[in-house]
Coordinates of C-alpha atoms and ligand atoms in Angstrom, one line a residue:
X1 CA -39.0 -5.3 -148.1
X2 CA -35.7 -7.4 -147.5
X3 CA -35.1 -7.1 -143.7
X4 CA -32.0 -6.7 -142.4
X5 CA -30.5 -7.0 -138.3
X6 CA -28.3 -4.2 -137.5
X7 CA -25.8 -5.2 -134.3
X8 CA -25.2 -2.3 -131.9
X9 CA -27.4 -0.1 -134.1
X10 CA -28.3 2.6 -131.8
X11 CA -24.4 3.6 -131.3
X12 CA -23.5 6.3 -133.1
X13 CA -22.3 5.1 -136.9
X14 CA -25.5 2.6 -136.1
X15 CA -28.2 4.4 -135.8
X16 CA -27.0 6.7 -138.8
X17 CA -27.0 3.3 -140.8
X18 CA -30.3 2.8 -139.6
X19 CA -32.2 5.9 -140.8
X20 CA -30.6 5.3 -144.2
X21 CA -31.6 1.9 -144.4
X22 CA -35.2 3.0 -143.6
X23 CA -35.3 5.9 -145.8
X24 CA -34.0 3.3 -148.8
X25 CA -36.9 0.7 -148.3
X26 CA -35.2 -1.7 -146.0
X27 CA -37.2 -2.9 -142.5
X28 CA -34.7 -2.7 -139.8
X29 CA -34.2 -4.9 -136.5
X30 CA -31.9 -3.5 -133.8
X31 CA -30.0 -5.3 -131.5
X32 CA -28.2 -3.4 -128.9
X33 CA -26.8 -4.6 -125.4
X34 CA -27.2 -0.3 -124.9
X35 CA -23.6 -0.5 -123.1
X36 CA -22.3 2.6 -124.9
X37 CA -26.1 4.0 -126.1
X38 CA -29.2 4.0 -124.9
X39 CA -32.9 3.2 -126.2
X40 CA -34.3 6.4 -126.7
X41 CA -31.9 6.7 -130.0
X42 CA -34.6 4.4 -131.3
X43 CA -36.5 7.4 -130.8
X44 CA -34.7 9.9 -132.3
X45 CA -34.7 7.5 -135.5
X46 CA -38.0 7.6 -135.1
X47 CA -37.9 11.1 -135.3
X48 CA -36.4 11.3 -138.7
X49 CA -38.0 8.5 -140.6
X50 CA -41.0 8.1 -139.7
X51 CA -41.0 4.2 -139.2
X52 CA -39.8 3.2 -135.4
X53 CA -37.4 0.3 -135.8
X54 CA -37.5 -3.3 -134.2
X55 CA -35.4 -3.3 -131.0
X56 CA -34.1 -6.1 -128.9
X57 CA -32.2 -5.1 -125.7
X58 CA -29.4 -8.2 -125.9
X59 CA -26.1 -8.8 -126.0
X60 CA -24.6 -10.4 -129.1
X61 CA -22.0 -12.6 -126.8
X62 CA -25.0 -14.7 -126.1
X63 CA -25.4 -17.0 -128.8
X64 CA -29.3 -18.1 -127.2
X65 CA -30.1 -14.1 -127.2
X66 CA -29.4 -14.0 -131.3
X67 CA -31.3 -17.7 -131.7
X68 CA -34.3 -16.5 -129.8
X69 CA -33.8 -12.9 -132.2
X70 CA -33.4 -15.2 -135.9
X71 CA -36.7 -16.9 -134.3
X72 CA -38.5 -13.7 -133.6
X73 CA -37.8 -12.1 -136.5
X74 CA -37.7 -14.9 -139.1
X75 CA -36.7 -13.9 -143.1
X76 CA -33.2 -11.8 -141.8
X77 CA -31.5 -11.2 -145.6
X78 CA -28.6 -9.6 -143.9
X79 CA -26.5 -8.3 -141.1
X80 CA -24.7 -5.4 -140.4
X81 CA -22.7 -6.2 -137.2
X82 CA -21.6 -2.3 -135.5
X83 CA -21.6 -4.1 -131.9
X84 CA -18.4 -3.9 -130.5
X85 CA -16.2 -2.2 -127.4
X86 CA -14.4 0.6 -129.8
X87 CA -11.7 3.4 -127.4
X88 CA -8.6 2.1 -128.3
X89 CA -6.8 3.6 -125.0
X90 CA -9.5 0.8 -122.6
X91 CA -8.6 -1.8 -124.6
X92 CA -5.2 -1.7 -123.5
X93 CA -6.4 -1.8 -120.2
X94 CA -9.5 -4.5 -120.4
X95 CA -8.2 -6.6 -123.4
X96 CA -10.0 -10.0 -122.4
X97 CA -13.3 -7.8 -122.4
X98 CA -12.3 -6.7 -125.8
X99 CA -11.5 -10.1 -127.1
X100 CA -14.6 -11.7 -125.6
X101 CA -16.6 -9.4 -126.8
X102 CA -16.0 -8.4 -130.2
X103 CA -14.8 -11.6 -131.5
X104 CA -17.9 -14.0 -129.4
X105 CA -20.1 -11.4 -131.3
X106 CA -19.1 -12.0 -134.5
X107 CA -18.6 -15.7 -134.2
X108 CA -22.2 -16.3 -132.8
X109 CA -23.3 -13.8 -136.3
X110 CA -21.5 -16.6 -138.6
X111 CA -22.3 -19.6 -136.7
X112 CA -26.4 -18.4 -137.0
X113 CA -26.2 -17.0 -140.8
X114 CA -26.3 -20.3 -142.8
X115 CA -29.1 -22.1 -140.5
X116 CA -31.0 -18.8 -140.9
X117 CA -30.6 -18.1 -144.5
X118 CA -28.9 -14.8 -144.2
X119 CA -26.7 -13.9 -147.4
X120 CA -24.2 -11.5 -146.5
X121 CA -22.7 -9.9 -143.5
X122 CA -20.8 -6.1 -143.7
X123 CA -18.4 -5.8 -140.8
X124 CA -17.3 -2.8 -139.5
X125 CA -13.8 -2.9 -139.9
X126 CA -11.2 0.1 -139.3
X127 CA -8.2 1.9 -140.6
X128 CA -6.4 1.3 -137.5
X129 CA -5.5 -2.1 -139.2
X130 CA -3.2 0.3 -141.6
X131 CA -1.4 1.3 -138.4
X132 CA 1.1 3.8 -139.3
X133 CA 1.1 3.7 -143.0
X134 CA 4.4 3.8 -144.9
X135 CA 2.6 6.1 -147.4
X136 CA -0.9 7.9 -147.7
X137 CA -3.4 7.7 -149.1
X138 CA -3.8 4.0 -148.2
X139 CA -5.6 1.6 -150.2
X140 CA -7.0 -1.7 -149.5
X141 CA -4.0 -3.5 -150.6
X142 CA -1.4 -1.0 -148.4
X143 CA 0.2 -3.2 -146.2
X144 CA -1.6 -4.3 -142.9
X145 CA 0.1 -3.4 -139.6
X146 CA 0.8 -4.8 -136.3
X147 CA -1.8 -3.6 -134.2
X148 CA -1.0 -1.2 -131.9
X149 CA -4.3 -1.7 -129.1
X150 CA -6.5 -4.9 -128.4
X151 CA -9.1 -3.3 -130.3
X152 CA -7.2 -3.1 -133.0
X153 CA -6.2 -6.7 -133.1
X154 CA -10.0 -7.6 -133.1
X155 CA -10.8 -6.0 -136.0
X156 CA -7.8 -7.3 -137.9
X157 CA -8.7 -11.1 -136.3
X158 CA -12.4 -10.4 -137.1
X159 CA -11.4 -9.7 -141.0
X160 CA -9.6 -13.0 -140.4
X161 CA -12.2 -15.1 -139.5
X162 CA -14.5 -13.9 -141.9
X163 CA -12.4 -14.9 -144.4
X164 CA -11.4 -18.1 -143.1
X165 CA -15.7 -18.8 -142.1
X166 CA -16.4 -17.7 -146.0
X167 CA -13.0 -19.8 -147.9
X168 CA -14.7 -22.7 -145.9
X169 CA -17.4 -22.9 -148.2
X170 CA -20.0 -20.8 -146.1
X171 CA -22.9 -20.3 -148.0
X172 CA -22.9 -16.4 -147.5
X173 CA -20.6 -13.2 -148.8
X174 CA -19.3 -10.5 -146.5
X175 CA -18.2 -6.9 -147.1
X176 CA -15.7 -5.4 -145.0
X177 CA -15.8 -1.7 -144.4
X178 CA -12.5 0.1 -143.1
X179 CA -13.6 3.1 -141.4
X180 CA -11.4 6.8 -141.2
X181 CA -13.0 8.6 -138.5
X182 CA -16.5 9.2 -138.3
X183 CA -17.4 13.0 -137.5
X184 CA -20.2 14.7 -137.4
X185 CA -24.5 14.3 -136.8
X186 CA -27.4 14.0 -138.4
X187 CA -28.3 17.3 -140.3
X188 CA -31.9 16.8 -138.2
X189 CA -29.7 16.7 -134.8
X190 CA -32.2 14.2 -133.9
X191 CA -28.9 11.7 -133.3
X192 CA -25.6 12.3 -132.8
X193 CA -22.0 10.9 -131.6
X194 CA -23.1 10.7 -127.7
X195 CA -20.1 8.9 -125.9
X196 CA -20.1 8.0 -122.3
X197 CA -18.0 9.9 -120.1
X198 CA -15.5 11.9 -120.8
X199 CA -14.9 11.9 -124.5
X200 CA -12.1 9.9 -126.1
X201 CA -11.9 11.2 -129.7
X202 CA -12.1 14.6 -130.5
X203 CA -14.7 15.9 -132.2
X204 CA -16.8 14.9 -128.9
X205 CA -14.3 16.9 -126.4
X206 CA -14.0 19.7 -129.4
X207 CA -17.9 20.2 -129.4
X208 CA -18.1 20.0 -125.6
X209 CA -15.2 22.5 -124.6
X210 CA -17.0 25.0 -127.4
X211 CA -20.3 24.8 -125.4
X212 CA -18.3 25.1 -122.3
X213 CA -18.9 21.7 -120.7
X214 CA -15.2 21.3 -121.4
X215 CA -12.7 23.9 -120.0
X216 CA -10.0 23.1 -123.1
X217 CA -9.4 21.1 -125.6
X218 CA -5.6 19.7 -125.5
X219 CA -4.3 19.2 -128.4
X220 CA -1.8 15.6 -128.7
X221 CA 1.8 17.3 -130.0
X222 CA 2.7 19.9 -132.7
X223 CA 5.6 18.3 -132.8
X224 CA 4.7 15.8 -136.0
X225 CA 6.5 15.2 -139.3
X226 CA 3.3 17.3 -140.8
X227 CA 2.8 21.1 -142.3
X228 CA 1.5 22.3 -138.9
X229 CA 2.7 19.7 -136.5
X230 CA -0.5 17.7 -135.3
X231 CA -1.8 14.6 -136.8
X232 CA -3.3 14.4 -140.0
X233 CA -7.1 12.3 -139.9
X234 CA -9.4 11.4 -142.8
X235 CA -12.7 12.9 -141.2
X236 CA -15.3 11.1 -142.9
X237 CA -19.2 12.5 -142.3
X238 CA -21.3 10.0 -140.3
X239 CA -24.1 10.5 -142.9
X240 CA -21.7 10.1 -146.1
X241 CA -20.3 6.8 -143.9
X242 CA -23.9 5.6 -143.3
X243 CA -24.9 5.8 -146.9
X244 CA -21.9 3.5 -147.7
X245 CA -23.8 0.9 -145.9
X246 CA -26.7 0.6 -147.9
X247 CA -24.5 0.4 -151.1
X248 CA -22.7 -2.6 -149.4
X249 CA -25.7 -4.1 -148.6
X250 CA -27.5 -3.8 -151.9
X251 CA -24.5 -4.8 -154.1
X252 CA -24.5 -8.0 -151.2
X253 CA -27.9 -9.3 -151.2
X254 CA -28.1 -8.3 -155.5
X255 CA -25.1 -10.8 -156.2
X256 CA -23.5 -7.9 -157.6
X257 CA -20.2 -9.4 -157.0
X258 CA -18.2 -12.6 -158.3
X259 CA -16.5 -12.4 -154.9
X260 CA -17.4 -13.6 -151.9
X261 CA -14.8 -11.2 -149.8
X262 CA -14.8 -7.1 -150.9
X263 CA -12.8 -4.8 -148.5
X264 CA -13.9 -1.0 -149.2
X265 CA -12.3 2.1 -147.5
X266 CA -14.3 5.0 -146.5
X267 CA -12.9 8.1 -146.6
X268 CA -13.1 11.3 -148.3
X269 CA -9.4 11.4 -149.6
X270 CA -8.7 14.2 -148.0
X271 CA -6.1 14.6 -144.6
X272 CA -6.9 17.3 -142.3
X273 CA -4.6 17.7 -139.1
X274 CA -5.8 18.4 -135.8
X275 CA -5.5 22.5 -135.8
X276 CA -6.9 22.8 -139.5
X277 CA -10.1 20.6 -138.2
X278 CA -10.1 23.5 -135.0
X279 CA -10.0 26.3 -137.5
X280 CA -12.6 24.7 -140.2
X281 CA -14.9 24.4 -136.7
X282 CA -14.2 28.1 -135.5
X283 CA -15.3 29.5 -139.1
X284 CA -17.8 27.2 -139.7
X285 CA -19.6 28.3 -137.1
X286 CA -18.3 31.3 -135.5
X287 CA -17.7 29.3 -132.3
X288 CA -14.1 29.9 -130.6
X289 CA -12.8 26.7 -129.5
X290 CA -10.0 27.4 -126.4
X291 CA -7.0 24.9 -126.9
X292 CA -3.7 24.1 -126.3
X293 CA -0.7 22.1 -127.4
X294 CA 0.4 19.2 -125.0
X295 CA 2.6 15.9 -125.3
X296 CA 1.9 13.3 -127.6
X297 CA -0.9 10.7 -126.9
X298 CA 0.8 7.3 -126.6
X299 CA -0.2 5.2 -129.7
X300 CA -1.5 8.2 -132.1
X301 CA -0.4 7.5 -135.5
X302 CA 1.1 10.3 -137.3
X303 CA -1.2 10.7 -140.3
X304 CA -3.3 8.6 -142.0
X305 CA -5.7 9.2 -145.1
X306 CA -8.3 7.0 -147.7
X307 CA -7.7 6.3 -151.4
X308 CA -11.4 5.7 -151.6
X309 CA -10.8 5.1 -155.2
X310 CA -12.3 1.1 -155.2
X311 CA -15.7 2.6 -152.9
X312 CA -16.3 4.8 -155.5
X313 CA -16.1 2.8 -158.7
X314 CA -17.2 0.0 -156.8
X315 CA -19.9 0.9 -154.6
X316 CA -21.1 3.4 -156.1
X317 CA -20.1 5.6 -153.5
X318 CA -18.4 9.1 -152.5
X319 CA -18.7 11.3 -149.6
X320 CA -20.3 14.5 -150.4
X321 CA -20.8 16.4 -147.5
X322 CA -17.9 19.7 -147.0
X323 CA -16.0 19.9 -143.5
X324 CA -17.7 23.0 -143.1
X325 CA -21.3 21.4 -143.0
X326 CA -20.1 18.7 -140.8
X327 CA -18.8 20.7 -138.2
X328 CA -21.5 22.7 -138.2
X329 CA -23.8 19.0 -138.0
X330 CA -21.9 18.3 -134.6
X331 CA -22.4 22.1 -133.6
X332 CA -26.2 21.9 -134.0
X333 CA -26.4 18.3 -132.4
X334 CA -24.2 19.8 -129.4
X335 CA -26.3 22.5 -129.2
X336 CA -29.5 20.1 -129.3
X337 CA -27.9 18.0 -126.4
X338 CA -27.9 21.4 -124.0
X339 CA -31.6 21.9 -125.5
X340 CA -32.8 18.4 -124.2
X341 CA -30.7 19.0 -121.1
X342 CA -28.8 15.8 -121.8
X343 CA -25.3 17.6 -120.9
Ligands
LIG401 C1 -8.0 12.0 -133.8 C2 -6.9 13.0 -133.7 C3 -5.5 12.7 -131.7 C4 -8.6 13.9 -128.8 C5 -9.7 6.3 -133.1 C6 -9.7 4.9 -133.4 C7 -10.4 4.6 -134.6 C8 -11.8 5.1 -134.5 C9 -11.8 6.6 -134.3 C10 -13.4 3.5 -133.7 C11 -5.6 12.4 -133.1 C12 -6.2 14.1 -131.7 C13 -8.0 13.6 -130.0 C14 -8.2 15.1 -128.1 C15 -6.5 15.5 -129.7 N1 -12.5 4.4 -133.5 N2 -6.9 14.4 -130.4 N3 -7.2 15.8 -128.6 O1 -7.4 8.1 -132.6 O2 -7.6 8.8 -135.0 O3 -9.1 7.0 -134.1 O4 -11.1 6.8 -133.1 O5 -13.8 3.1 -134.7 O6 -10.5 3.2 -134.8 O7 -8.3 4.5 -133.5 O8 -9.4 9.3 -133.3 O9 -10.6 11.3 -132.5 O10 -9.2 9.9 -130.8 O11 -8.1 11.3 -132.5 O12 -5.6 16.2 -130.1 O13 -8.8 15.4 -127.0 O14 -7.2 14.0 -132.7 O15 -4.2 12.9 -131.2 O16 -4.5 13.0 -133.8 P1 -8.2 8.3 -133.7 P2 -9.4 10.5 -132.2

């Protein structure tokens, strides 16, 4: 049973990764600093597989914390490295937390893989490095942006220094994984997107304002080059995204590739703007959402969408999962947060 550490694993996209690593035969380690989580996730994965993963409470920044981890766990095949500060707006704000953090992560990961035998790192990379596409669908070889937000810029630096580490002669492989955006739960509601605070993105604030905890959503302009006027998403399901993963991983650690770099979108293919998400929500669930149209959010791109075309020949991979059943899979894990009393 290969055995593989997952960074930041019980976030949200994380511990999804997690239960589908379990479920296909892998043994799981979990490193999580639990800045933007916390530990009873563990549970909840638990919960749905059966098998309770290794967890170390640590912060990847620390380069002695990930030693003390390769030396505890000994055997680690590969990584898959989630940890990282992720709202876009904060990192304008905090960007020498942002830089610190997400790039001292990833540099303490490459400078512990070779002494450690590990063969192959997935990074979690983003379509923000697309920025404003000149056309859509993007593929992996559409042009790469300026970044518009610190957090941006790490992920595009990260993909950077993973290919500078690996074109070094670095004795391991690395599979980068532009995310759209992640929506949804677990169908077992057992986890879920859980974000501190007040939500940033908006499946979070659109789930909370239809249980009430949220007075109304605001929607960012209707004033877009689009059919309707708000901004068109690729809303990938969490599940679908996590299954993605293990393909990576296996077609990593199986040398199933000549090269030592693959770059992968995940996306359904599909865009969906803002008020067509708010309507596939009301009748996929019967739930009204109250909303209204304000300004523009500084730094939202207009649309973007996936040609997952390479994923799916390459990996293996497609997402499967309708709209309908995804909004309904962050209904049911909303509802199962008011259950617990959690908010
Ligand atoms: C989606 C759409 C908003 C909230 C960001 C990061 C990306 C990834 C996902 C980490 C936009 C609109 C939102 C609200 C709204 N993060 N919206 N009202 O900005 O596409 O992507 O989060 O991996 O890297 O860039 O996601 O969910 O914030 O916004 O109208 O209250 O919903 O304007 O059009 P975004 P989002």
């Amino acid at each position: 049973m290969d055995r593989i550490l997952v960074t930041g694993g019980t976030g949200y996209i994380g511990s999804h990764t997690v239960v589908e690593l379990q479920q296909a035969g892998y043994e799981v380690v979990i490193i999580d600093n639990l800045s933007n989580s916390n530990r009873d996730v563990v549970d909840g994965i638990e919960r749905i597989t059966g098998v309770r993963p290794a967890f170390v409470e640590g912060d990847c920044t620390d380069i002695g914390t990930l030693r003390k981890l390769f030396a505890d766990y000994p055997g680690i095949k590969g990584i898959i490295n989630f940890a990282a500060s992720k709202a876009v707006g904060e990192s304008v704000h905090k960007p020498i937390l942002y830089y610190r953090n997400n790039l001292n992560t990833l540099l303490n990961l490459l400078d512990l893989m070779e002494p450690n035998g590990v063969k192959g790192i997935v990074f979690s990379s983003s379509c923000t490095v697309y920025g404003e596409p000149d056309e859509n669908p993007v593929t992996e070889e559409s042009p790469i942006k300026k970044a518009t937000s610190p957090y941006g810029n790490t992920k595009q630096i990260s993909e950077e220094i993973i290919t500078d580490v690996i074109n070094s002669g670095a004795r391991f492989k690395s599979v980068i994984l532009r995310y759209f955006n992640p929506v949804g739960a677990h169908p077992s509601a057992e986890i879920g997107e859980l974000p501190n605070g007040v939500p940033q993105n908006l499946i979070p604030y659109l789930t909370q304002t239809a249980i009430g905890i949220r007075k109304e959503l605001s929607v960012f302009g209707d004033d877009y080059n689009t059919p309707d006027g708000s901004c068109i998403r690729d809303y990938i399901n969490v599940v679908d995204l996590a299954k993605a993963h293990v393909a990576a991983v296996e077609r990593m650690l199986q040398d199933k590739s000549e090269d030592k770099i693959e770059i992968f979108n995940l996306g359904t293919g599909n865009g969906v703007s803002v008020l067509q998400l708010i309507n596939v929500f009301e009748s996929a669930t019967g739930v009204k959402v109250p909303h209204k149209i304000v300004g523009r959010r500084d730094g939202d791109i207009e649309k973007v969408w996936a040609d997952p075309e390479r994923a799916n020949k390459v990996l293996g991979w497609k997402a499967t999962s309708s709209l309908e059943d995804t909004m309904r899979s962050a209904w049911n894990w909303q509802l199962k947060l008011r259950e617990r009393g959690v908010m």
